[in-house]
Coordinates of C-alpha atoms in Angstrom, one line a residue:
M319 CA 47.1 -86.9 -58.8
K320 CA 43.6 -88.2 -57.9
P321 CA 41.7 -90.3 -60.4
S322 CA 38.4 -88.9 -61.7
I323 CA 35.0 -90.4 -60.8
Y324 CA 34.7 -91.9 -64.2
V325 CA 37.9 -93.8 -63.8
L326 CA 36.8 -94.9 -60.3
G327 CA 33.5 -96.3 -61.8
I328 CA 35.5 -98.3 -64.4
L329 CA 37.8 -99.6 -61.7
Y330 CA 34.9 -100.6 -59.5
A331 CA 33.1 -102.3 -62.3
S332 CA 36.2 -104.2 -63.4
G333 CA 36.9 -105.5 -59.9
L334 CA 40.1 -103.5 -59.5
W335 CA 38.4 -101.3 -56.9
M336 CA 39.9 -103.1 -54.0
A337 CA 43.4 -102.6 -55.3
A338 CA 42.8 -98.9 -56.0
Q339 CA 40.8 -98.2 -52.8
D340 CA 43.8 -97.3 -50.7
Q341 CA 44.9 -94.6 -53.2
V342 CA 41.5 -92.8 -53.4
D343 CA 39.9 -90.5 -50.8
P344 CA 36.3 -91.9 -50.2
S345 CA 34.9 -88.4 -49.7
L346 CA 35.5 -87.7 -53.4
V347 CA 33.3 -90.7 -54.4
G348 CA 30.3 -90.1 -52.2
E349 CA 28.2 -92.8 -50.7
L350 CA 29.3 -96.2 -51.8
P351 CA 26.8 -99.0 -52.3
E352 CA 28.0 -101.1 -49.4
R353 CA 27.5 -98.2 -47.0
R354 CA 23.9 -97.4 -48.1
Q355 CA 21.1 -98.5 -45.9
G356 CA 17.4 -98.5 -46.6
S357 CA 15.1 -96.1 -44.9
P358 CA 11.7 -97.1 -43.7
V359 CA 8.7 -95.3 -45.2
T360 CA 5.8 -94.7 -42.9
P361 CA 2.3 -95.3 -44.3
G362 CA 0.7 -92.2 -45.9
K363 CA 4.0 -90.5 -46.7
P364 CA 5.5 -90.6 -50.2
S365 CA 8.4 -92.8 -50.9
P366 CA 11.7 -90.8 -51.5
Y367 CA 12.5 -93.2 -54.4
G368 CA 9.0 -93.2 -55.9
L369 CA 7.3 -91.1 -58.5
P370 CA 6.3 -87.5 -57.6
D371 CA 2.8 -87.0 -56.2
E372 CA 0.1 -86.0 -58.7
K373 CA -0.8 -83.0 -56.6
K374 CA 2.7 -81.6 -56.8
K375 CA 3.0 -82.4 -60.5
K376 CA 1.2 -79.7 -62.5
Q377 CA 0.9 -80.0 -66.2
T378 CA 0.9 -76.9 -68.3
A379 CA -0.9 -76.9 -71.6
T380 CA 1.3 -76.2 -74.5
K381 CA -1.5 -75.8 -77.0
R382 CA -4.4 -73.5 -76.6
Q383 CA -7.7 -75.3 -76.3
Y384 CA -10.2 -73.9 -78.9
S385 CA -13.9 -73.9 -78.1
E386 CA -16.3 -74.9 -80.8
E387 CA -17.2 -71.3 -81.2
D388 CA -13.6 -70.4 -81.9
Q389 CA -13.3 -73.1 -84.4
I390 CA -16.5 -72.1 -86.3
K391 CA -15.3 -68.5 -86.3
S392 CA -11.9 -69.5 -87.6
I393 CA -13.4 -71.6 -90.5
L394 CA -16.1 -69.2 -91.6
S395 CA -13.8 -66.1 -91.4
S396 CA -11.2 -67.8 -93.6
L397 CA -13.8 -68.6 -96.4
P398 CA -14.0 -65.9 -99.1
V399 CA -17.3 -64.5 -100.3
T400 CA -17.2 -65.6 -103.9
G401 CA -20.6 -64.4 -105.1
V402 CA -23.9 -62.7 -104.5
I403 CA -27.0 -64.3 -105.9
G404 CA -30.4 -62.8 -106.6
N405 CA -29.7 -59.1 -105.9
G406 CA -28.2 -59.8 -102.5
K407 CA -30.7 -62.3 -101.2
K408 CA -28.2 -65.1 -101.2
V409 CA -24.4 -65.1 -100.7
L410 CA -21.9 -67.8 -101.6
L411 CA -19.4 -68.1 -98.8
G412 CA -16.7 -70.5 -100.1
N413 CA -19.0 -73.4 -101.1
I414 CA -21.8 -72.6 -98.6
I415 CA -24.9 -70.8 -99.7
L416 CA -26.1 -68.4 -97.1
E417 CA -29.7 -67.1 -97.3
E418 CA -31.2 -64.5 -94.9
G419 CA -33.3 -66.2 -92.2
E420 CA -31.9 -69.7 -92.9
L421 CA -29.5 -71.8 -90.8
V422 CA -25.8 -72.1 -91.7
D423 CA -24.7 -75.6 -92.7
D424 CA -22.4 -77.3 -90.2
V425 CA -18.7 -76.7 -90.8
L426 CA -17.5 -79.1 -88.1
P427 CA -18.2 -82.8 -87.6
N428 CA -20.8 -83.4 -84.9
Q429 CA -21.2 -79.6 -84.5
R430 CA -23.5 -78.7 -81.6
E431 CA -23.8 -75.0 -82.1
Q432 CA -26.2 -73.6 -84.8
L433 CA -25.9 -70.3 -86.6
L434 CA -28.5 -68.3 -88.3
V435 CA -28.1 -65.8 -91.2
K436 CA -29.5 -62.7 -89.5
E437 CA -29.0 -60.1 -92.1
I438 CA -27.4 -59.7 -95.6
T439 CA -26.5 -56.2 -96.7
E440 CA -24.4 -55.1 -99.6
D441 CA -21.3 -54.8 -97.3
Q442 CA -21.6 -57.7 -94.9
V443 CA -23.3 -60.9 -93.9
L444 CA -24.3 -61.0 -90.2
L445 CA -24.4 -64.5 -88.6
E446 CA -25.9 -65.0 -85.2
W447 CA -25.6 -67.9 -82.7
I448 CA -28.9 -69.6 -81.8
E449 CA -29.0 -70.1 -78.0
E450 CA -31.6 -71.5 -75.5
F451 CA -32.0 -68.2 -73.7
R452 CA -32.2 -64.9 -75.6
R453 CA -29.4 -62.5 -74.6
P454 CA -29.7 -58.7 -75.0
N455 CA -26.5 -58.8 -77.1
A456 CA -26.4 -62.1 -79.0
R457 CA -23.1 -63.5 -80.2
Q458 CA -22.6 -62.5 -83.8
L459 CA -20.1 -63.0 -86.6
P460 CA -19.9 -60.4 -89.3
I461 CA -18.4 -61.4 -92.6
A462 CA -17.4 -58.7 -95.0
I463 CA -18.5 -58.9 -98.6
D464 CA -15.8 -57.7 -100.9
L465 CA -16.1 -58.8 -104.5
K466 CA -13.4 -56.5 -106.0
P467 CA -11.1 -58.4 -108.4
R468 CA -7.6 -59.1 -106.9
V469 CA -4.4 -60.4 -108.3
R470 CA -3.3 -63.3 -106.2
V471 CA -0.2 -64.4 -108.1
L472 CA 1.9 -62.0 -110.2
L473 CA 4.1 -64.0 -112.5
K474 CA 7.5 -62.8 -113.5
G475 CA 7.4 -61.0 -116.8
H476 CA 9.8 -59.4 -119.2
P477 CA 11.9 -56.4 -118.0
E478 CA 10.4 -53.1 -118.8
G479 CA 11.2 -51.8 -122.3
T480 CA 11.5 -55.3 -123.8
K481 CA 8.9 -56.9 -126.1
P482 CA 7.7 -60.4 -125.3
P483 CA 8.6 -62.8 -128.1
M484 CA 5.0 -63.9 -128.9
G485 CA 2.8 -61.0 -128.3
I486 CA -1.0 -61.6 -127.7
A487 CA -2.6 -64.8 -128.9
R488 CA -5.9 -64.0 -130.7
P489 CA -8.3 -66.3 -132.6
P490 CA -8.3 -66.0 -136.4
L491 CA -11.1 -63.9 -137.8
G492 CA -14.3 -65.7 -138.3
A493 CA -13.3 -68.7 -136.1
E494 CA -15.7 -70.0 -133.6
D495 CA -14.6 -70.5 -129.9
D496 CA -14.7 -74.3 -130.4
D497 CA -12.3 -74.1 -133.4
F498 CA -9.6 -72.1 -131.5

């Protein structure tokens, strides 16, 4: 029975290698330290023991790099239209007031790109990027206006056919809102 490489490593480290050397075939172990010789490295060639060359080593991006335009689109698209002011002359987008012909407040710190409220209709707000050179098709961001009431959270209630224990709470007759 031949000893494993792990056992050979323990024997070598403990100094018992010389005693066990005659029982082990050296071809199983590989190149032993006393047989290794250094190899000269010519100038300009990479060392076989050194780090890989930067040209060979390519890093792949694990995260997508978002441009400032993508970040602005993401932020403004996620904000809900919460109100229309003055018969559609102003729109409340999140906590930003948008008025036709005015600039949109910055949504990023140190934001370089500017947006203009191009048009407000009853269905959408059209934002347009301000650029140095006028393009035939300017970059635009349409934001839909939808003020329909929605239920965001539906709490669990009583099963159908059963009556809730309290019913509806109503203020007493003749009571003011402050009294209730």
